[in-house]
PDB file of C-alpha atoms in Angstrom:
ATOM      1  CA  ASP A  18       0.105  -0.195  -0.034  1.00  0.00           C
ATOM      2  CA  VAL A  19       1.183   3.663  -0.963  1.00  0.00           C
ATOM      3  CA  LYS A  20       1.448   5.558   2.108  1.00  0.00           C
ATOM      4  CA  VAL A  21       1.660   9.282   2.179  1.00  0.00           C
ATOM      5  CA  THR A  22       2.559  10.530   5.797  1.00  0.00           C
ATOM      6  CA  GLN A  23       2.294  13.950   7.071  1.00  0.00           C
ATOM      7  CA  SER A  24       4.219  15.098  10.095  1.00  0.00           C
ATOM      8  CA  SER A  25       1.159  16.680  12.085  1.00  0.00           C
ATOM      9  CA  ARG A  26      -2.603  16.261  12.009  1.00  0.00           C
ATOM     10  CA  TYR A  27      -3.249  19.412  14.056  1.00  0.00           C
ATOM     11  CA  LEU A  28      -0.858  22.477  14.358  1.00  0.00           C
ATOM     12  CA  VAL A  29      -1.486  25.916  15.955  1.00  0.00           C
ATOM     13  CA  LYS A  30       1.041  28.673  15.071  1.00  0.00           C
ATOM     14  CA  ARG A  31       1.406  32.388  15.834  1.00  0.00           C
ATOM     15  CA  THR A  32       1.297  35.019  13.272  1.00  0.00           C
ATOM     16  CA  GLY A  33       4.548  35.921  11.858  1.00  0.00           C
ATOM     17  CA  GLU A  34       5.907  32.298  12.901  1.00  0.00           C
ATOM     18  CA  LYS A  35       8.145  30.146  10.174  1.00  0.00           C
ATOM     19  CA  VAL A  36       5.782  26.927  10.054  1.00  0.00           C
ATOM     20  CA  PHE A  37       7.407  24.013   8.321  1.00  0.00           C
ATOM     21  CA  LEU A  38       4.966  21.035   7.211  1.00  0.00           C
ATOM     22  CA  GLU A  39       6.447  17.550   6.173  1.00  0.00           C
ATOM     23  CA  CYS A  40       5.300  15.158   3.903  1.00  0.00           C
ATOM     24  CA  VAL A  41       6.979  11.744   3.242  1.00  0.00           C
ATOM     25  CA  GLN A  42       6.085   9.280   0.719  1.00  0.00           C
ATOM     26  CA  ASP A  43       7.283   5.376   0.495  1.00  0.00           C
ATOM     27  CA  MET A  44       6.390   4.420  -2.995  1.00  0.00           C
ATOM     28  CA  ASP A  45       9.219   6.004  -5.128  1.00  0.00           C
ATOM     29  CA  HIS A  46       6.855   8.319  -6.805  1.00  0.00           C
ATOM     30  CA  GLU A  47       8.245  11.311  -9.232  1.00  0.00           C
ATOM     31  CA  ASN A  48       5.627  13.777  -8.365  1.00  0.00           C
ATOM     32  CA  MET A  49       4.428  15.149  -4.929  1.00  0.00           C
ATOM     33  CA  PHE A  50       1.857  18.147  -4.381  1.00  0.00           C
ATOM     34  CA  TRP A  51       0.819  20.650  -1.819  1.00  0.00           C
ATOM     35  CA  TYR A  52      -2.692  21.523  -1.730  1.00  0.00           C
ATOM     36  CA  ARG A  53      -4.933  23.606   0.622  1.00  0.00           C
ATOM     37  CA  GLN A  54      -8.427  22.857   0.997  1.00  0.00           C
ATOM     38  CA  ASP A  55     -10.919  25.314   2.225  1.00  0.00           C
ATOM     39  CA  PRO A  56     -14.753  25.169   2.400  1.00  0.00           C
ATOM     40  CA  GLY A  57     -16.421  26.146  -0.954  1.00  0.00           C
ATOM     41  CA  LEU A  58     -12.982  26.492  -2.587  1.00  0.00           C
ATOM     42  CA  GLY A  59     -12.118  22.671  -2.703  1.00  0.00           C
ATOM     43  CA  LEU A  60      -8.227  21.519  -3.101  1.00  0.00           C
ATOM     44  CA  ARG A  61      -6.031  24.320  -4.523  1.00  0.00           C
ATOM     45  CA  LEU A  62      -2.693  23.469  -5.784  1.00  0.00           C
ATOM     46  CA  ILE A  63       0.004  25.744  -4.047  1.00  0.00           C
ATOM     47  CA  TYR A  64       3.366  23.985  -5.311  1.00  0.00           C
ATOM     48  CA  PHE A  65       4.300  20.670  -7.005  1.00  0.00           C
ATOM     49  CA  SER A  66       7.425  18.733  -7.567  1.00  0.00           C
ATOM     50  CA  TYR A  67       8.154  16.465 -10.339  1.00  0.00           C
ATOM     51  CA  ASP A  68      11.589  15.468  -9.410  1.00  0.00           C
ATOM     52  CA  VAL A  69      14.220  16.061  -6.670  1.00  0.00           C
ATOM     53  CA  LYS A  70      15.053  19.859  -6.221  1.00  0.00           C
ATOM     54  CA  MET A  71      12.612  20.785  -8.913  1.00  0.00           C
ATOM     55  CA  LYS A  72       9.504  22.465  -8.081  1.00  0.00           C
ATOM     56  CA  GLU A  73       6.641  24.475  -9.955  1.00  0.00           C
ATOM     57  CA  LYS A  74       4.292  26.896  -8.747  1.00  0.00           C
ATOM     58  CA  GLY A  75       0.479  26.149  -8.591  1.00  0.00           C
ATOM     59  CA  ASP A  76      -2.451  28.179  -8.504  1.00  0.00           C
ATOM     60  CA  ILE A  77      -1.699  29.848  -5.115  1.00  0.00           C
ATOM     61  CA  PRO A  78       2.069  30.022  -4.303  1.00  0.00           C
ATOM     62  CA  GLU A  79       1.995  33.440  -2.646  1.00  0.00           C
ATOM     63  CA  GLY A  80       3.312  33.366   0.980  1.00  0.00           C
ATOM     64  CA  TYR A  81       4.732  29.686   0.629  1.00  0.00           C
ATOM     65  CA  SER A  82       7.795  28.121  -0.566  1.00  0.00           C
ATOM     66  CA  VAL A  83       8.737  24.248  -0.817  1.00  0.00           C
ATOM     67  CA  SER A  84      11.726  22.044  -0.584  1.00  0.00           C
ATOM     68  CA  ARG A  85      12.503  18.835  -2.198  1.00  0.00           C
ATOM     69  CA  GLU A  86      15.955  17.608  -1.313  1.00  0.00           C
ATOM     70  CA  LYS A  87      14.742  13.718  -1.439  1.00  0.00           C
ATOM     71  CA  LYS A  88      12.635  12.071  -3.626  1.00  0.00           C
ATOM     72  CA  GLU A  89      10.646  10.843  -0.574  1.00  0.00           C
ATOM     73  CA  ARG A  90      10.253  14.029   1.122  1.00  0.00           C
ATOM     74  CA  PHE A  91       8.492  17.237   0.078  1.00  0.00           C
ATOM     75  CA  SER A  92       8.464  20.064   2.595  1.00  0.00           C
ATOM     76  CA  LEU A  93       5.801  23.120   2.661  1.00  0.00           C
ATOM     77  CA  ILE A  94       7.258  26.343   4.206  1.00  0.00           C
ATOM     78  CA  LEU A  95       5.306  29.094   5.393  1.00  0.00           C
ATOM     79  CA  GLU A  96       7.737  31.792   5.887  1.00  0.00           C
ATOM     80  CA  SER A  97       5.754  34.325   8.084  1.00  0.00           C
ATOM     81  CA  ALA A  98       2.721  32.631   8.746  1.00  0.00           C
ATOM     82  CA  SER A  99      -0.524  34.641   8.429  1.00  0.00           C
ATOM     83  CA  THR A 100      -4.161  34.152   9.756  1.00  0.00           C
ATOM     84  CA  ASN A 101      -5.697  33.573   6.138  1.00  0.00           C
ATOM     85  CA  GLN A 102      -3.218  30.670   5.921  1.00  0.00           C
ATOM     86  CA  THR A 103      -5.254  28.632   8.376  1.00  0.00           C
ATOM     87  CA  SER A 104      -6.664  25.806   6.454  1.00  0.00           C
ATOM     88  CA  MET A 105      -6.459  22.157   5.879  1.00  0.00           C
ATOM     89  CA  TYR A 106      -3.182  21.178   3.873  1.00  0.00           C
ATOM     90  CA  LEU A 107      -2.774  18.272   2.148  1.00  0.00           C
ATOM     91  CA  CYS A 108       0.136  16.396   0.683  1.00  0.00           C
ATOM     92  CA  ALA A 109       0.136  14.034  -2.331  1.00  0.00           C
ATOM     93  CA  SER A 110       2.201  12.189  -4.439  1.00  0.00           C
ATOM     94  CA  SER A 111       1.656  10.403  -7.959  1.00  0.00           C
ATOM     95  CA  LEU A 112       3.666   8.256 -10.501  1.00  0.00           C
ATOM     96  CA  GLN A 113       4.743  10.494 -13.902  1.00  0.00           C
ATOM     97  CA  GLY A 114       3.613   9.154 -17.172  1.00  0.00           C
ATOM     98  CA  THR A 115       0.336   8.658 -19.346  1.00  0.00           C
ATOM     99  CA  GLY A 116      -2.659   6.815 -18.349  1.00  0.00           C
ATOM    100  CA  VAL A 117      -4.114   6.442 -14.734  1.00  0.00           C
ATOM    101  CA  LEU A 118      -1.965   9.063 -12.546  1.00  0.00           C
ATOM    102  CA  GLU A 119      -3.734   8.233  -9.117  1.00  0.00           C
ATOM    103  CA  ALA A 120      -2.577  10.675  -6.450  1.00  0.00           C
ATOM    104  CA  PHE A 121      -2.493   9.196  -2.945  1.00  0.00           C
ATOM    105  CA  PHE A 122      -2.910  11.745  -0.249  1.00  0.00           C
ATOM    106  CA  GLY A 123      -1.740  12.117   3.371  1.00  0.00           C
ATOM    107  CA  GLN A 124      -4.470  12.543   6.074  1.00  0.00           C
ATOM    108  CA  GLY A 125      -4.072  16.380   6.112  1.00  0.00           C
ATOM    109  CA  THR A 126      -2.561  18.784   8.454  1.00  0.00           C
ATOM    110  CA  ARG A 127      -5.248  21.124   9.955  1.00  0.00           C
ATOM    111  CA  LEU A 128      -3.260  24.611  10.579  1.00  0.00           C
ATOM    112  CA  THR A 129      -4.516  27.246  12.742  1.00  0.00           C
ATOM    113  CA  VAL A 130      -2.685  30.599  12.685  1.00  0.00           C
ATOM    114  CA  VAL A 131      -3.646  32.602  15.750  1.00  0.00           C
TER     115      VAL A 131
ATOM    116  CA  ARG B 105     -12.367  31.356 -15.264  1.00  0.00           C
ATOM    117  CA  LYS B 106     -11.936  28.431 -12.948  1.00  0.00           C
ATOM    118  CA  GLU B 107     -10.146  25.651 -14.814  1.00  0.00           C
ATOM    119  CA  VAL B 108     -12.687  23.049 -13.465  1.00  0.00           C
ATOM    120  CA  GLU B 109     -16.204  24.116 -12.488  1.00  0.00           C
ATOM    121  CA  GLN B 110     -18.819  21.773 -10.555  1.00  0.00           C
ATOM    122  CA  ASP B 111     -22.063  22.391  -9.030  1.00  0.00           C
ATOM    123  CA  PRO B 112     -21.187  22.235  -5.305  1.00  0.00           C
ATOM    124  CA  GLY B 113     -24.879  20.917  -4.535  1.00  0.00           C
ATOM    125  CA  PRO B 114     -25.804  19.693  -2.081  1.00  0.00           C
ATOM    126  CA  PHE B 115     -27.395  16.879  -4.025  1.00  0.00           C
ATOM    127  CA  ASN B 116     -30.093  15.147  -1.505  1.00  0.00           C
ATOM    128  CA  VAL B 117     -31.553  12.034  -2.937  1.00  0.00           C
ATOM    129  CA  PRO B 118     -33.500   8.930  -1.518  1.00  0.00           C
ATOM    130  CA  GLU B 119     -31.452   5.760  -1.304  1.00  0.00           C
ATOM    131  CA  GLY B 120     -32.111   3.538  -4.547  1.00  0.00           C
ATOM    132  CA  ALA B 121     -32.006   6.939  -6.816  1.00  0.00           C
ATOM    133  CA  THR B 122     -30.037   7.435  -9.561  1.00  0.00           C
ATOM    134  CA  VAL B 123     -28.041  10.637  -9.554  1.00  0.00           C
ATOM    135  CA  ALA B 124     -25.782  12.229 -12.154  1.00  0.00           C
ATOM    136  CA  PHE B 125     -23.662  15.335 -11.833  1.00  0.00           C
ATOM    137  CA  ASN B 126     -21.380  17.291 -14.366  1.00  0.00           C
ATOM    138  CA  CYS B 127     -17.815  18.868 -14.392  1.00  0.00           C
ATOM    139  CA  THR B 128     -16.886  21.590 -16.869  1.00  0.00           C
ATOM    140  CA  TYR B 129     -13.402  21.991 -17.887  1.00  0.00           C
ATOM    141  CA  SER B 130     -11.754  25.094 -19.711  1.00  0.00           C
ATOM    142  CA  ASN B 131      -8.299  23.881 -20.943  1.00  0.00           C
ATOM    143  CA  SER B 132      -9.046  22.003 -24.329  1.00  0.00           C
ATOM    144  CA  ALA B 133      -5.678  20.284 -24.450  1.00  0.00           C
ATOM    145  CA  SER B 134      -6.601  18.482 -21.023  1.00  0.00           C
ATOM    146  CA  GLN B 135      -5.541  14.901 -21.346  1.00  0.00           C
ATOM    147  CA  SER B 136      -6.475  12.711 -18.497  1.00  0.00           C
ATOM    148  CA  PHE B 137      -9.801  13.067 -16.410  1.00  0.00           C
ATOM    149  CA  PHE B 138     -10.825  11.218 -13.033  1.00  0.00           C
ATOM    150  CA  TRP B 139     -13.424  11.165 -10.283  1.00  0.00           C
ATOM    151  CA  TYR B 140     -12.175  11.235  -6.683  1.00  0.00           C
ATOM    152  CA  ARG B 141     -14.289  10.736  -3.768  1.00  0.00           C
ATOM    153  CA  GLN B 142     -13.837  12.516  -0.565  1.00  0.00           C
ATOM    154  CA  ASP B 143     -15.291  11.522   2.699  1.00  0.00           C
ATOM    155  CA  CYS B 144     -16.218  13.936   5.399  1.00  0.00           C
ATOM    156  CA  ARG B 145     -12.742  14.598   7.459  1.00  0.00           C
ATOM    157  CA  LYS B 146     -10.830  12.117   5.191  1.00  0.00           C
ATOM    158  CA  GLU B 147      -8.506  12.573   2.241  1.00  0.00           C
ATOM    159  CA  PRO B 148      -9.526  12.265  -1.241  1.00  0.00           C
ATOM    160  CA  LYS B 149      -9.179   8.985  -3.005  1.00  0.00           C
ATOM    161  CA  LEU B 150      -9.564   7.631  -6.402  1.00  0.00           C
ATOM    162  CA  LEU B 151     -12.828   6.736  -7.568  1.00  0.00           C
ATOM    163  CA  MET B 152     -12.496   6.135 -11.216  1.00  0.00           C
ATOM    164  CA  SER B 153     -10.932   7.146 -14.478  1.00  0.00           C
ATOM    165  CA  VAL B 154     -12.765   8.976 -17.211  1.00  0.00           C
ATOM    166  CA  TYR B 155     -12.199   7.917 -20.870  1.00  0.00           C
ATOM    167  CA  SER B 156     -13.650   9.114 -24.177  1.00  0.00           C
ATOM    168  CA  SER B 157     -15.494   5.900 -24.785  1.00  0.00           C
ATOM    169  CA  GLY B 158     -17.015   5.755 -21.129  1.00  0.00           C
ATOM    170  CA  ASN B 159     -16.205   3.794 -18.152  1.00  0.00           C
ATOM    171  CA  GLU B 160     -18.315   1.460 -15.827  1.00  0.00           C
ATOM    172  CA  ASP B 161     -17.553   0.489 -12.571  1.00  0.00           C
ATOM    173  CA  GLY B 162     -20.267  -1.109 -10.948  1.00  0.00           C
ATOM    174  CA  ARG B 163     -22.852   1.265 -10.226  1.00  0.00           C
ATOM    175  CA  PHE B 164     -20.977   3.932 -11.452  1.00  0.00           C
ATOM    176  CA  THR B 165     -20.405   5.268 -14.765  1.00  0.00           C
ATOM    177  CA  ALA B 166     -18.241   8.285 -16.039  1.00  0.00           C
ATOM    178  CA  GLN B 167     -18.172  10.043 -19.460  1.00  0.00           C
ATOM    179  CA  LEU B 168     -16.292  12.476 -21.247  1.00  0.00           C
ATOM    180  CA  ASN B 169     -17.401  14.658 -23.866  1.00  0.00           C
ATOM    181  CA  ARG B 170     -14.624  16.729 -25.445  1.00  0.00           C
ATOM    182  CA  ALA B 171     -16.663  18.530 -28.004  1.00  0.00           C
ATOM    183  CA  SER B 172     -18.579  20.120 -25.068  1.00  0.00           C
ATOM    184  CA  GLN B 173     -15.773  20.057 -22.463  1.00  0.00           C
ATOM    185  CA  TYR B 174     -17.415  18.340 -19.644  1.00  0.00           C
ATOM    186  CA  ILE B 175     -17.118  14.979 -17.745  1.00  0.00           C
ATOM    187  CA  SER B 176     -20.101  13.422 -15.963  1.00  0.00           C
ATOM    188  CA  LEU B 177     -20.837  10.699 -13.258  1.00  0.00           C
ATOM    189  CA  LEU B 178     -23.814   8.635 -13.002  1.00  0.00           C
ATOM    190  CA  ILE B 179     -24.545   6.624  -9.648  1.00  0.00           C
ATOM    191  CA  ARG B 180     -27.113   4.048 -10.049  1.00  0.00           C
ATOM    192  CA  ASP B 181     -29.299   2.268  -7.153  1.00  0.00           C
ATOM    193  CA  SER B 182     -27.465   4.748  -4.709  1.00  0.00           C
ATOM    194  CA  LYS B 183     -26.560   3.501  -1.250  1.00  0.00           C
ATOM    195  CA  LEU B 184     -26.143   5.502   1.847  1.00  0.00           C
ATOM    196  CA  SER B 185     -22.356   4.604   1.823  1.00  0.00           C
ATOM    197  CA  ASP B 186     -22.295   7.065  -1.503  1.00  0.00           C
ATOM    198  CA  SER B 187     -22.625   9.988   0.544  1.00  0.00           C
ATOM    199  CA  ALA B 188     -19.449  11.857  -0.202  1.00  0.00           C
ATOM    200  CA  THR B 189     -18.089  14.898  -1.886  1.00  0.00           C
ATOM    201  CA  TYR B 190     -16.966  13.919  -5.484  1.00  0.00           C
ATOM    202  CA  LEU B 191     -14.257  15.849  -7.119  1.00  0.00           C
ATOM    203  CA  CYS B 192     -13.727  16.173 -10.883  1.00  0.00           C
ATOM    204  CA  VAL B 193      -9.985  16.097 -11.565  1.00  0.00           C
ATOM    205  CA  TYR B 194      -8.013  16.389 -14.782  1.00  0.00           C
ATOM    206  CA  CYS B 195      -4.193  16.617 -15.588  1.00  0.00           C
ATOM    207  CA  PRO B 196      -3.393  19.407 -18.167  1.00  0.00           C
ATOM    208  CA  HIS B 197      -0.415  17.476 -19.779  1.00  0.00           C
ATOM    209  CA  SER B 198      -0.085  14.004 -21.040  1.00  0.00           C
ATOM    210  CA  SER B 199       2.812  13.576 -19.158  1.00  0.00           C
ATOM    211  CA  ALA B 200       1.202  15.261 -16.213  1.00  0.00           C
ATOM    212  CA  SER B 201       3.110  16.572 -13.277  1.00  0.00           C
ATOM    213  CA  LYS B 202       0.236  18.595 -12.474  1.00  0.00           C
ATOM    214  CA  ILE B 203      -3.323  17.522 -11.192  1.00  0.00           C
ATOM    215  CA  ILE B 204      -6.259  20.111 -10.869  1.00  0.00           C
ATOM    216  CA  PHE B 205      -9.050  19.472  -8.770  1.00  0.00           C
ATOM    217  CA  GLY B 206     -12.501  21.047  -8.892  1.00  0.00           C
ATOM    218  CA  SER B 207     -14.001  21.991  -5.809  1.00  0.00           C
ATOM    219  CA  GLY B 208     -16.344  19.186  -5.448  1.00  0.00           C
ATOM    220  CA  THR B 209     -20.081  18.189  -5.556  1.00  0.00           C
ATOM    221  CA  ARG B 210     -21.643  17.318  -2.367  1.00  0.00           C
ATOM    222  CA  LEU B 211     -23.899  14.090  -2.339  1.00  0.00           C
ATOM    223  CA  SER B 212     -26.210  13.164   0.457  1.00  0.00           C
ATOM    224  CA  ILE B 213     -28.368   9.780   0.466  1.00  0.00           C
ATOM    225  CA  ARG B 214     -31.227   9.632   2.422  1.00  0.00           C
ATOM    226  CA  PRO B 215     -32.958   6.593   3.784  1.00  0.00           C
TER     227      PRO B 215
END
């Protein structure tokens, strides 16, 4: 079974703090993704990575950065947390190529910025 | 315009009914389409792929209409356990590294 593990289920941080969300996958997937999910807005892509040290902006990258130093690990960084970054953050991974590209998700990190 | 648009619902239907919902997409170069299911407070999981020729899996049928740029999901003989949010998903490139999700359609099956 593919497993995508996010380091925390719940996190509370103060405004202005630097926040690290970690994600690890154990299936040697090339692609990794960070989404945030908010009521009425669905999953919005923040950043994705298709290889080690490679990253591309998604639809809402502002206020975030990412790091992929190893294939199995993809970190999301909030440089200076703000209250509008309170959200559910979901990490996912998938294989590359054509055909069925199933994305496997972690269980999510609910981040509250106070 | 959003890349993927779905009716948010909720669709509230009785058990045993047939229900269908659509998803429209704006990128005509989109190559791969999927339906995901997300239960309350859970992560999304792949339900089925969508092919131009249609795809059936038990009570679920998915269709792709490239001319009109929409995909559909039909659920027959709905069960209480079908209550969930259904997410329309597409990959804009054939060697996809980007996966785009719709905002989801909420379905509630009542006894």
